CSV table of C-alpha atoms and ligand atoms in Angstrom, one decimal:
chain,number,residue,atom,x,y,z
A,4,UNK,CA,0.0,0.0,0.0
A,5,UNK,CA,1.3,3.5,-0.9
A,6,UNK,CA,-1.2,5.5,1.2
A,7,UNK,CA,0.4,6.6,4.5
A,8,UNK,CA,-1.9,6.0,7.4
A,9,UNK,CA,-1.6,7.3,10.9
A,10,UNK,CA,-0.9,4.2,12.9
A,11,UNK,CA,-3.3,5.1,15.7
A,12,UNK,CA,-7.0,5.9,16.2
A,13,UNK,CA,-8.3,9.1,17.6
A,14,UNK,CA,-10.1,8.8,20.8
A,15,UNK,CA,-10.3,12.4,21.9
A,16,UNK,CA,-10.4,15.6,19.9
A,17,UNK,CA,-9.8,19.2,20.4
A,18,UNK,CA,-11.6,21.7,18.1
A,19,UNK,CA,-9.8,24.1,15.9
A,20,UNK,CA,-11.2,27.7,15.7
A,21,UNK,CA,-11.2,28.9,12.1
A,22,UNK,CA,-10.4,32.6,11.6
A,23,UNK,CA,-10.6,34.9,8.5
A,24,UNK,CA,-7.8,36.7,6.8
A,25,UNK,CA,-9.0,40.0,8.2
A,26,UNK,CA,-9.0,38.7,11.7
A,27,UNK,CA,-5.6,37.3,11.3
A,28,UNK,CA,-4.2,40.7,10.0
A,29,UNK,CA,-5.4,42.3,13.2
A,30,UNK,CA,-4.3,39.5,15.3
A,31,UNK,CA,-0.8,39.5,13.9
A,32,UNK,CA,-0.3,43.2,14.1
A,33,UNK,CA,-1.3,43.0,17.7
A,34,UNK,CA,1.2,40.2,18.2
A,35,UNK,CA,3.9,42.6,16.7
A,36,UNK,CA,4.4,40.2,13.8
A,37,UNK,CA,5.9,37.6,16.3
A,38,UNK,CA,3.7,34.4,16.3
A,39,UNK,CA,5.1,33.5,19.7
A,40,UNK,CA,3.0,36.4,21.0
A,41,UNK,CA,-0.2,35.1,19.4
A,42,UNK,CA,-2.9,33.2,21.4
A,43,UNK,CA,-2.8,29.6,20.4
A,44,UNK,CA,-6.5,29.5,19.9
A,45,UNK,CA,-6.0,32.1,17.1
A,46,UNK,CA,-3.9,29.6,15.3
A,47,UNK,CA,-5.4,27.0,12.9
A,48,UNK,CA,-2.5,24.7,12.4
A,49,UNK,CA,0.2,25.1,15.0
A,50,UNK,CA,3.6,24.1,13.6
A,51,UNK,CA,5.5,26.4,16.0
A,52,UNK,CA,7.1,23.4,17.7
A,53,UNK,CA,7.1,19.7,18.1
A,54,UNK,CA,8.0,20.2,21.7
A,55,UNK,CA,5.6,19.3,24.4
A,56,UNK,CA,2.8,19.3,21.8
A,57,UNK,CA,2.5,15.6,21.2
A,58,UNK,CA,-0.7,13.6,21.6
A,59,UNK,CA,-0.2,11.1,24.5
A,60,UNK,CA,-1.5,7.6,24.2
A,61,UNK,CA,-4.3,6.0,26.2
A,62,UNK,CA,-1.5,4.0,27.9
A,63,UNK,CA,0.4,7.1,28.9
A,64,UNK,CA,-2.8,8.7,30.3
A,65,UNK,CA,-3.5,5.5,32.2
A,66,UNK,CA,0.0,5.5,33.6
A,67,UNK,CA,-0.5,9.1,34.8
A,68,UNK,CA,-3.3,7.9,37.1
A,69,UNK,CA,-0.7,5.6,38.7
A,70,UNK,CA,1.6,8.5,39.4
A,71,UNK,CA,3.1,8.2,42.9
A,72,UNK,CA,3.4,11.8,44.1
A,73,UNK,CA,5.6,11.0,47.2
A,74,UNK,CA,8.3,13.7,47.5
A,75,UNK,CA,11.2,11.1,47.8
A,76,UNK,CA,11.7,7.7,46.3
A,77,UNK,CA,8.4,7.5,44.5
A,78,UNK,CA,7.5,4.3,42.6
A,79,UNK,CA,7.2,6.6,39.5
A,80,UNK,CA,10.8,7.7,39.9
A,81,UNK,CA,12.0,4.1,39.8
A,82,UNK,CA,9.8,3.3,36.8
A,83,UNK,CA,11.2,6.4,35.0
A,84,UNK,CA,14.9,5.7,36.0
A,85,UNK,CA,14.8,2.0,35.0
A,86,UNK,CA,13.3,2.9,31.5
A,87,UNK,CA,15.9,5.7,30.9
A,88,UNK,CA,18.8,3.3,32.0
A,89,UNK,CA,17.5,0.5,29.9
A,90,UNK,CA,17.4,2.5,26.7
A,91,UNK,CA,20.1,5.1,27.2
A,92,UNK,CA,22.5,2.9,29.3
A,93,UNK,CA,23.9,5.6,31.6
A,94,UNK,CA,24.4,4.9,35.3
A,95,UNK,CA,23.3,8.3,36.6
A,96,UNK,CA,19.9,9.8,35.8
A,97,UNK,CA,18.7,13.2,36.9
A,98,UNK,CA,15.1,14.2,36.1
A,99,UNK,CA,14.6,17.9,35.1
A,100,UNK,CA,11.5,19.9,34.2
A,101,UNK,CA,12.7,20.2,30.5
A,102,UNK,CA,15.9,19.9,28.4
A,103,UNK,CA,17.3,23.3,29.0
A,104,UNK,CA,17.3,22.7,32.7
A,105,UNK,CA,19.5,19.7,32.1
A,106,UNK,CA,21.8,21.9,29.8
A,107,UNK,CA,22.0,24.6,32.5
A,108,UNK,CA,23.0,22.2,35.2
A,109,UNK,CA,25.6,20.5,33.0
A,110,UNK,CA,27.2,23.7,31.7
A,111,UNK,CA,27.2,25.5,35.0
A,112,UNK,CA,29.7,22.8,36.2
A,113,UNK,CA,31.6,22.1,33.0
A,114,UNK,CA,31.9,25.4,31.2
A,115,UNK,CA,34.4,28.2,32.3
A,116,UNK,CA,34.6,31.7,30.7
A,117,UNK,CA,37.3,30.6,28.2
A,118,UNK,CA,35.7,27.3,27.3
A,119,UNK,CA,34.7,26.2,23.7
A,120,UNK,CA,31.9,23.7,23.3
A,121,UNK,CA,31.7,22.2,19.8
A,122,UNK,CA,28.5,20.6,18.5
A,123,UNK,CA,27.2,19.7,15.0
A,124,UNK,CA,24.8,22.7,15.5
A,125,UNK,CA,23.8,24.0,18.9
A,126,UNK,CA,20.1,24.5,19.5
A,127,UNK,CA,19.3,28.0,20.6
A,128,UNK,CA,18.9,27.1,24.3
A,129,UNK,CA,22.1,25.1,24.3
A,130,UNK,CA,24.0,27.9,22.8
A,131,UNK,CA,22.5,30.5,25.2
A,132,UNK,CA,23.2,28.3,28.3
A,133,UNK,CA,26.8,27.9,27.2
A,134,UNK,CA,27.2,31.7,26.5
A,135,UNK,CA,25.4,32.4,29.8
A,136,UNK,CA,28.2,30.6,31.6
A,137,UNK,CA,30.8,32.7,29.6
A,138,UNK,CA,31.7,29.9,27.1
A,139,UNK,CA,31.9,29.9,23.4
A,140,UNK,CA,29.4,27.6,21.5
A,141,UNK,CA,31.0,26.4,18.2
A,142,UNK,CA,29.0,24.9,15.4
A,143,UNK,CA,30.8,22.4,13.2
A,144,UNK,CA,28.2,21.1,10.7
A,145,UNK,CA,29.4,18.7,7.9
A,146,UNK,CA,30.0,20.2,4.5
A,147,UNK,CA,26.9,18.7,3.0
A,148,UNK,CA,24.8,20.6,5.6
A,149,UNK,CA,25.6,23.9,3.9
A,150,UNK,CA,24.2,22.6,0.6
A,151,UNK,CA,20.4,22.8,1.1
A,152,UNK,CA,19.9,20.7,-2.1
A,153,UNK,CA,22.3,17.9,-1.3
A,154,UNK,CA,20.5,14.6,-0.8
A,155,UNK,CA,23.2,13.2,1.5
A,156,UNK,CA,21.2,11.2,4.0
A,157,UNK,CA,23.2,12.3,7.1
A,158,UNK,CA,23.4,16.0,6.7
A,159,UNK,CA,23.2,16.3,10.5
A,160,UNK,CA,26.8,15.0,10.9
A,161,UNK,CA,29.5,16.9,12.5
A,162,UNK,CA,32.6,17.8,10.5
A,163,UNK,CA,35.0,15.7,12.4
A,164,UNK,CA,38.0,16.9,10.5
A,165,UNK,CA,37.1,20.4,11.7
A,166,UNK,CA,36.7,19.1,15.2
A,167,UNK,CA,40.2,17.7,15.2
A,168,UNK,CA,41.6,21.0,13.8
A,169,UNK,CA,39.8,22.9,16.5
A,170,UNK,CA,41.2,20.7,19.2
A,171,UNK,CA,44.7,21.1,17.8
A,172,UNK,CA,44.3,24.9,17.5
A,173,UNK,CA,42.8,25.6,20.9
A,174,UNK,CA,44.1,22.7,22.9
A,175,UNK,CA,41.8,20.1,24.5
A,176,UNK,CA,42.1,21.8,27.9
A,177,UNK,CA,39.8,24.6,26.6
A,178,UNK,CA,37.2,22.2,25.4
A,179,UNK,CA,35.4,20.7,28.5
A,180,UNK,CA,32.8,18.9,26.6
A,181,UNK,CA,32.0,17.8,23.0
A,182,UNK,CA,28.3,17.5,22.0
A,183,UNK,CA,26.3,16.3,19.1
A,184,UNK,CA,22.6,17.0,18.6
A,185,UNK,CA,20.4,14.2,17.2
A,186,UNK,CA,18.7,15.0,15.1
A,187,UNK,CA,20.3,18.3,14.1
A,188,UNK,CA,17.3,20.5,14.8
A,189,UNK,CA,18.8,24.0,13.9
A,190,UNK,CA,20.7,22.5,10.9
A,191,UNK,CA,17.5,21.2,9.3
A,192,UNK,CA,16.3,18.3,11.5
A,193,UNK,CA,18.8,16.0,9.7
A,194,UNK,CA,20.0,12.9,11.2
A,195,UNK,CA,23.6,12.0,12.4
A,196,UNK,CA,25.0,8.7,11.3
A,197,UNK,CA,26.3,6.0,13.6
A,198,UNK,CA,29.7,6.2,11.9
A,199,UNK,CA,29.8,9.9,12.7
A,200,UNK,CA,28.8,9.4,16.3
A,201,UNK,CA,31.5,6.7,16.6
A,202,UNK,CA,34.1,9.0,15.1
A,203,UNK,CA,33.2,11.9,17.4
A,204,UNK,CA,33.4,9.5,20.3
A,205,UNK,CA,36.8,8.3,19.2
A,206,UNK,CA,38.1,11.9,18.8
A,207,UNK,CA,36.7,12.9,22.2
A,208,UNK,CA,38.1,9.9,24.0
A,209,UNK,CA,41.5,10.2,22.6
A,210,UNK,CA,41.6,13.9,23.7
A,211,UNK,CA,40.2,12.9,27.1
A,212,UNK,CA,37.1,15.1,26.7
A,213,UNK,CA,33.6,14.0,27.7
A,214,UNK,CA,31.2,13.4,24.8
A,215,UNK,CA,27.5,14.2,25.4
A,216,UNK,CA,24.5,13.7,23.1
A,217,UNK,CA,21.6,16.1,22.9
A,218,UNK,CA,19.2,13.3,22.6
A,219,UNK,CA,15.8,15.1,22.1
A,220,UNK,CA,14.9,13.2,18.8
A,221,UNK,CA,17.0,10.2,19.4
A,222,UNK,CA,14.3,7.7,18.2
A,223,UNK,CA,13.8,9.5,14.9
A,224,UNK,CA,17.5,9.6,14.5
A,225,UNK,CA,17.8,5.9,15.2
A,226,UNK,CA,15.2,5.1,12.6
A,227,UNK,CA,17.0,7.2,9.9
A,228,UNK,CA,20.1,5.0,10.8
A,229,UNK,CA,18.0,1.9,10.4
A,230,UNK,CA,16.6,3.0,7.0
A,231,UNK,CA,19.7,4.7,5.5
A,232,UNK,CA,22.9,3.4,7.0
A,233,UNK,CA,24.4,0.1,5.7
A,234,UNK,CA,24.4,-2.7,8.2
A,235,UNK,CA,21.5,-1.6,10.4
A,236,UNK,CA,18.6,-2.7,8.2
A,237,UNK,CA,17.9,-5.6,10.4
A,238,UNK,CA,18.7,-4.1,13.7
A,239,UNK,CA,15.8,-3.3,16.0
A,240,UNK,CA,15.6,0.4,16.5
A,241,UNK,CA,15.9,0.1,20.3
A,242,UNK,CA,19.3,-1.7,19.7
A,243,UNK,CA,20.4,1.2,17.4
A,244,UNK,CA,19.5,3.7,20.1
A,245,UNK,CA,21.4,1.7,22.7
A,246,UNK,CA,24.5,1.6,20.4
A,247,UNK,CA,24.3,5.4,19.8
A,248,UNK,CA,24.4,6.1,23.6
A,249,UNK,CA,27.1,3.5,24.2
A,250,UNK,CA,29.6,5.8,22.5
A,251,UNK,CA,28.8,8.7,24.8
A,252,UNK,CA,29.6,9.8,28.4
A,253,UNK,CA,26.2,11.4,29.0
A,254,UNK,CA,23.3,13.1,27.5
A,255,UNK,CA,20.8,15.9,27.8
A,256,UNK,CA,17.2,15.1,26.9
A,257,UNK,CA,14.0,17.0,26.4
A,258,UNK,CA,11.2,14.5,27.0
A,259,UNK,CA,8.9,17.0,25.2
A,260,UNK,CA,10.1,15.6,21.9
A,261,UNK,CA,10.7,11.9,21.4
A,262,UNK,CA,9.1,10.9,24.7
A,263,UNK,CA,5.6,12.2,23.7
A,264,UNK,CA,5.4,14.0,27.1
A,265,UNK,CA,4.0,17.5,27.5
A,266,UNK,CA,6.8,18.3,29.9
A,267,UNK,CA,10.0,16.8,31.3
A,268,UNK,CA,13.6,16.0,30.6
A,269,UNK,CA,16.7,14.4,32.0
A,270,UNK,CA,20.5,14.6,32.4
A,271,UNK,CA,22.5,11.5,32.3
A,272,UNK,CA,26.2,10.7,33.0
A,273,UNK,CA,28.4,7.7,33.9
A,274,UNK,CA,30.5,9.9,36.1
A,275,UNK,CA,29.2,9.4,39.8
A,276,UNK,CA,31.2,12.3,41.1
A,277,UNK,CA,30.0,14.7,38.5
A,278,UNK,CA,26.3,13.5,39.1
A,279,UNK,CA,26.8,14.4,42.8
A,280,UNK,CA,27.7,17.9,41.9
A,281,UNK,CA,24.8,18.1,39.4
A,282,UNK,CA,22.4,16.8,42.0
A,283,UNK,CA,23.4,19.6,44.3
A,284,UNK,CA,22.4,22.1,41.7
A,285,UNK,CA,19.3,20.1,40.8
A,286,UNK,CA,18.0,20.3,44.4
A,287,UNK,CA,18.7,24.1,44.4
A,288,UNK,CA,17.0,24.8,41.1
A,289,UNK,CA,14.7,21.9,40.2
A,290,UNK,CA,13.8,19.7,43.1
A,291,UNK,CA,14.7,16.6,45.0
A,292,UNK,CA,16.8,14.1,42.8
A,293,UNK,CA,13.9,11.6,42.5
A,294,UNK,CA,11.5,14.1,40.9
A,295,UNK,CA,13.6,17.0,39.7
A,296,UNK,CA,10.8,19.5,38.8
A,297,UNK,CA,8.4,16.9,37.7
A,298,UNK,CA,5.2,15.4,39.2
A,299,UNK,CA,5.2,11.6,39.6
A,300,UNK,CA,2.6,11.4,36.9
A,301,UNK,CA,4.9,13.1,34.4
A,302,UNK,CA,7.6,10.6,35.2
A,303,UNK,CA,5.1,7.9,34.4
A,304,UNK,CA,4.1,9.4,31.1
A,305,UNK,CA,7.7,9.8,30.1
A,306,UNK,CA,8.5,6.1,31.0
A,307,UNK,CA,5.6,5.0,28.7
A,308,UNK,CA,6.4,7.5,26.0
A,309,UNK,CA,10.1,6.4,25.7
A,310,UNK,CA,9.0,2.9,25.0
A,311,UNK,CA,6.2,3.8,22.6
A,312,UNK,CA,8.4,6.1,20.5
A,313,UNK,CA,10.6,3.1,19.6
A,314,UNK,CA,7.7,1.4,17.9
A,315,UNK,CA,9.1,1.0,14.3
A,316,UNK,CA,5.7,1.3,12.7
A,317,UNK,CA,5.2,4.6,14.4
A,318,UNK,CA,8.7,5.8,13.5
A,319,UNK,CA,8.3,4.7,9.8
A,320,UNK,CA,5.0,6.7,9.6
A,321,UNK,CA,6.6,9.7,11.2
A,322,UNK,CA,9.5,9.8,8.8
A,323,UNK,CA,7.3,9.1,5.8
A,324,UNK,CA,4.7,11.7,6.6
A,325,UNK,CA,7.4,14.4,6.9
A,326,UNK,CA,8.8,13.3,3.7
A,327,UNK,CA,5.4,13.4,2.0
A,328,UNK,CA,5.3,17.2,2.7
A,329,UNK,CA,8.9,17.8,1.6
A,330,UNK,CA,8.4,15.9,-1.7
A,331,UNK,CA,5.1,17.7,-2.5
A,332,UNK,CA,6.9,21.1,-1.9
A,333,UNK,CA,9.7,20.1,-4.1
A,334,UNK,CA,7.3,19.0,-6.8
A,335,UNK,CA,5.8,22.5,-6.7
A,336,UNK,CA,9.3,24.1,-7.1
A,337,UNK,CA,9.2,25.5,-3.6
A,338,UNK,CA,12.7,25.9,-2.0
A,339,UNK,CA,12.8,23.4,0.9
A,340,UNK,CA,15.7,21.6,2.7
A,341,UNK,CA,16.2,18.2,1.4
A,342,UNK,CA,16.2,15.3,2.3
A,343,UNK,CA,13.3,15.4,4.7
A,344,UNK,CA,14.2,15.5,8.4
A,345,UNK,CA,12.1,13.8,11.1
A,346,UNK,CA,10.2,16.3,13.0
A,347,UNK,CA,9.9,19.4,10.7
A,348,UNK,CA,9.9,20.8,7.3
A,349,UNK,CA,12.3,23.7,6.7
A,350,UNK,CA,11.5,26.2,3.9
A,351,UNK,CA,14.5,28.1,2.5
A,352,UNK,CA,13.4,31.7,3.0
A,353,UNK,CA,16.6,33.1,1.3
A,354,UNK,CA,15.5,31.5,-2.0
A,355,UNK,CA,11.7,31.9,-1.3
A,356,UNK,CA,12.1,35.7,-1.0
A,357,UNK,CA,15.5,36.4,-2.6
A,358,UNK,CA,14.6,40.1,-2.9
A,359,UNK,CA,14.5,40.4,0.9
A,360,UNK,CA,17.9,41.3,2.5
A,361,UNK,CA,19.0,39.0,5.5
A,362,UNK,CA,18.8,42.0,7.9
A,363,UNK,CA,15.3,42.5,6.8
A,364,UNK,CA,14.6,39.0,8.0
A,365,UNK,CA,13.1,37.0,5.0
A,366,UNK,CA,12.3,34.1,7.4
A,367,UNK,CA,10.3,36.2,9.7
A,368,UNK,CA,8.5,37.8,6.7
A,369,UNK,CA,7.6,34.3,5.4
A,370,UNK,CA,6.4,33.2,8.9
A,371,UNK,CA,4.1,36.3,8.9
A,372,UNK,CA,2.7,35.4,5.5
A,373,UNK,CA,2.0,31.8,6.4
A,374,UNK,CA,-0.1,33.0,9.3
A,375,UNK,CA,-1.9,35.6,7.3
A,376,UNK,CA,-2.6,33.1,4.4
A,377,UNK,CA,-4.0,30.3,6.4
A,378,UNK,CA,-3.4,30.7,10.2
A,379,UNK,CA,-0.3,28.5,10.2
A,380,UNK,CA,2.2,29.1,12.9
A,381,UNK,CA,5.8,28.5,12.1
A,382,UNK,CA,9.2,29.8,13.3
A,383,UNK,CA,12.1,31.5,11.8
A,384,UNK,CA,15.5,29.9,12.1
A,385,UNK,CA,17.8,32.5,10.7
A,386,UNK,CA,19.0,35.9,11.4
A,387,UNK,CA,16.3,36.7,13.9
A,388,UNK,CA,17.3,33.5,16.0
A,389,UNK,CA,21.0,33.6,15.5
A,390,UNK,CA,22.1,36.9,14.0
A,391,UNK,CA,22.8,38.8,17.2
A,392,UNK,CA,25.9,38.4,19.2
A,393,UNK,CA,24.7,38.1,22.7
A,394,UNK,CA,28.0,39.7,24.1
A,395,UNK,CA,28.2,42.7,21.9
A,396,UNK,CA,24.6,42.9,20.4
A,397,UNK,CA,26.1,43.3,17.0
A,398,UNK,CA,24.1,41.8,14.1
A,399,UNK,CA,25.2,39.7,11.2
A,400,UNK,CA,23.4,37.5,8.7
A,401,UNK,CA,22.9,33.9,9.8
A,402,UNK,CA,24.4,31.0,7.8
A,403,UNK,CA,20.9,30.1,6.6
A,404,UNK,CA,17.5,31.7,6.5
A,405,UNK,CA,15.0,28.9,7.2
A,406,UNK,CA,11.4,28.7,8.3
A,407,UNK,CA,10.6,25.7,10.3
A,408,UNK,CA,7.3,24.0,10.2
A,409,UNK,CA,7.6,21.5,13.1
A,410,UNK,CA,5.1,18.7,13.1
A,411,UNK,CA,3.6,17.7,16.5
A,412,UNK,CA,3.7,14.0,17.0
A,413,UNK,CA,0.3,12.2,16.4
A,414,UNK,CA,-1.6,15.5,16.4
A,415,UNK,CA,-2.3,16.4,12.7
A,416,UNK,CA,-3.5,14.1,10.0
A,417,UNK,CA,-2.6,14.0,6.3
A,418,UNK,CA,-5.5,16.4,5.3
A,419,UNK,CA,-4.1,19.0,7.8
A,420,UNK,CA,-0.8,18.7,5.9
A,421,UNK,CA,-2.5,19.0,2.5
A,422,UNK,CA,-4.0,22.3,3.8
A,423,UNK,CA,-0.5,23.5,4.8
A,424,UNK,CA,0.8,22.5,1.4
A,425,UNK,CA,-1.9,24.5,-0.3
A,426,UNK,CA,-1.2,27.5,1.9
A,427,UNK,CA,2.5,27.5,1.2
A,428,UNK,CA,1.8,27.3,-2.5
A,429,UNK,CA,-0.5,30.3,-2.4
A,430,UNK,CA,2.2,32.4,-0.6
A,431,UNK,CA,4.8,31.1,-3.1
A,432,UNK,CA,2.6,32.3,-6.0
A,433,UNK,CA,2.5,35.9,-4.6
A,434,UNK,CA,6.1,35.9,-3.3
A,435,UNK,CA,7.2,38.9,-5.3
A,436,UNK,CA,4.8,41.2,-3.4
A,437,UNK,CA,6.2,40.2,0.0
A,438,UNK,CA,8.5,42.7,1.8
A,439,UNK,CA,10.9,42.5,4.7
A,440,UNK,CA,10.6,43.2,8.4
A,441,UNK,CA,12.5,45.3,11.0
A,442,UNK,CA,13.0,44.7,14.8
A,443,UNK,CA,11.4,47.3,17.0
A,444,UNK,CA,12.3,45.8,20.3
A,445,UNK,CA,14.4,42.7,21.3
A,446,UNK,CA,16.0,41.3,24.4
A,447,UNK,CA,19.7,40.2,24.5
A,448,UNK,CA,19.3,36.5,24.8
A,449,UNK,CA,17.0,34.2,22.8
A,450,UNK,CA,15.4,37.3,21.2
A,451,UNK,CA,13.2,35.4,18.7
A,452,UNK,CA,10.9,34.5,21.5
A,453,UNK,CA,9.8,38.0,22.4
A,454,UNK,CA,11.1,40.3,19.7
A,455,UNK,CA,8.7,42.8,18.3
A,456,UNK,CA,8.7,43.5,14.5
A,457,UNK,CA,7.1,45.9,12.0
A,458,UNK,CA,7.0,45.8,8.2
A,459,UNK,CA,9.6,47.8,6.4
B,527,F0G,N1,18.0,20.7,22.3
B,527,F0G,C1,17.3,20.7,21.2
B,527,F0G,C2,17.9,20.1,20.0
B,527,F0G,C3,16.0,21.1,21.1
B,527,F0G,O1,15.3,21.1,20.0
B,527,F0G,C4,15.5,21.7,22.3
B,527,F0G,C5,14.1,22.3,22.3
B,527,F0G,C6,16.2,21.7,23.5
B,527,F0G,C7,17.5,21.2,23.4
B,527,F0G,C8,15.7,22.3,24.7
B,527,F0G,O2,14.7,21.5,25.3
B,527,F0G,O3,12.6,23.0,25.2
B,527,F0G,O4,12.8,20.9,26.7
B,527,F0G,O5,14.1,23.0,27.2
B,527,F0G,N2,13.6,22.6,21.2
B,527,F0G,C9,12.2,23.1,21.1
B,527,F0G,C10,12.0,23.4,19.6
B,527,F0G,C11,11.9,24.2,21.9
B,527,F0G,O6,11.0,23.9,19.2
B,527,F0G,O7,12.7,22.9,18.7
B,527,F0G,P1,13.4,22.2,26.2
């Protein structure tokens, strides 16, 4: 069968409020052309993020009812810890309320003012947490990542030769940790190959530097390995996941992605001494080490979600349904990052709106048009997100100008995606009339969340 079906039935629904174009003009102006400032109920299809927006299963909801809300040593904690250890394989597990809390705890111990932290591409919170500790977050994407048309299946890879050069230039003593993000969200949602993970691990170990994985979308990454990396065709996805983490010394995880949870995260390490230091901060900022900012019921939902996400039928559907959107866009001649990643579709705003200068934020302009056209909420990943130096405030064009349409897990059906495709095509057909944006107000860190814009 060629038809992609959602491998689940819908038992509970949430109405979508339909708005008119005139209403959306007013709403977007009131939100200062920043969709983060819109009310969610004014959005028709919300592709702002795949984070915390998943539909949980009946099993996960049932598990929540079992949540043990004891302050210390709850049953739910042990269920969560055992599941994390079984899949990720690390000795030490610290629950956190979301991924960035894990990052903050890790970096506040590891990162010094002169530290350099390489990654394939840092996600914005990862970069900001490193910079907040005075460190320097360094992106080392592979060569193919820069070519938005390259069909290379592992465009999330790190440039390991560049990593070795960096270590030789700055000295391993200035690099307290090496990270890789799977899948590479800011780089286009592309996966990282097992060979690349193995090579990063080899380099890190020979330099004596801990190697951490930003594991948010580990299951999607593992399924890409199964489908595209020689030698893994017959390996169960859970075994691929276990192998990935066997090469690392720890991980940070946002359970809001590949654990189907609406909140949660964790930090893992094999270093008991480091974990002790981390627990001290955890108690100060998140909570006691057996709940870390989460309710017992959240720990239960995550434990169920981590197992469910490794269902290979689900993962095949997930990758295929994202690919469906990317391939239709390509058929329409619309510039989109290929090959399809797991969790999102990335429009290339630089080529969509070539007449809009980078410092007039073509990505943000396209985000605004998608909302006006059809009530679709998306996010810019370009100069608004990455163009300002948080130390000096200076602005420079980002490496790429992308618009991300992130697909919440198990939330939208194929007809919702057909609606999105139609809307993008309508904007594409009138692209020549679309102008740029200017920033009216913006904070120093993570400005894209709250920046205010007007049309130029
Ligand atoms: N790392 C990556 C690769 C992420 O994509 C995110 C979050 C985080 C870390 C932080 O996790 O939100 O639980 O604190 N990404 C979301 C997104 C927000 O929309 O891509 P968090």
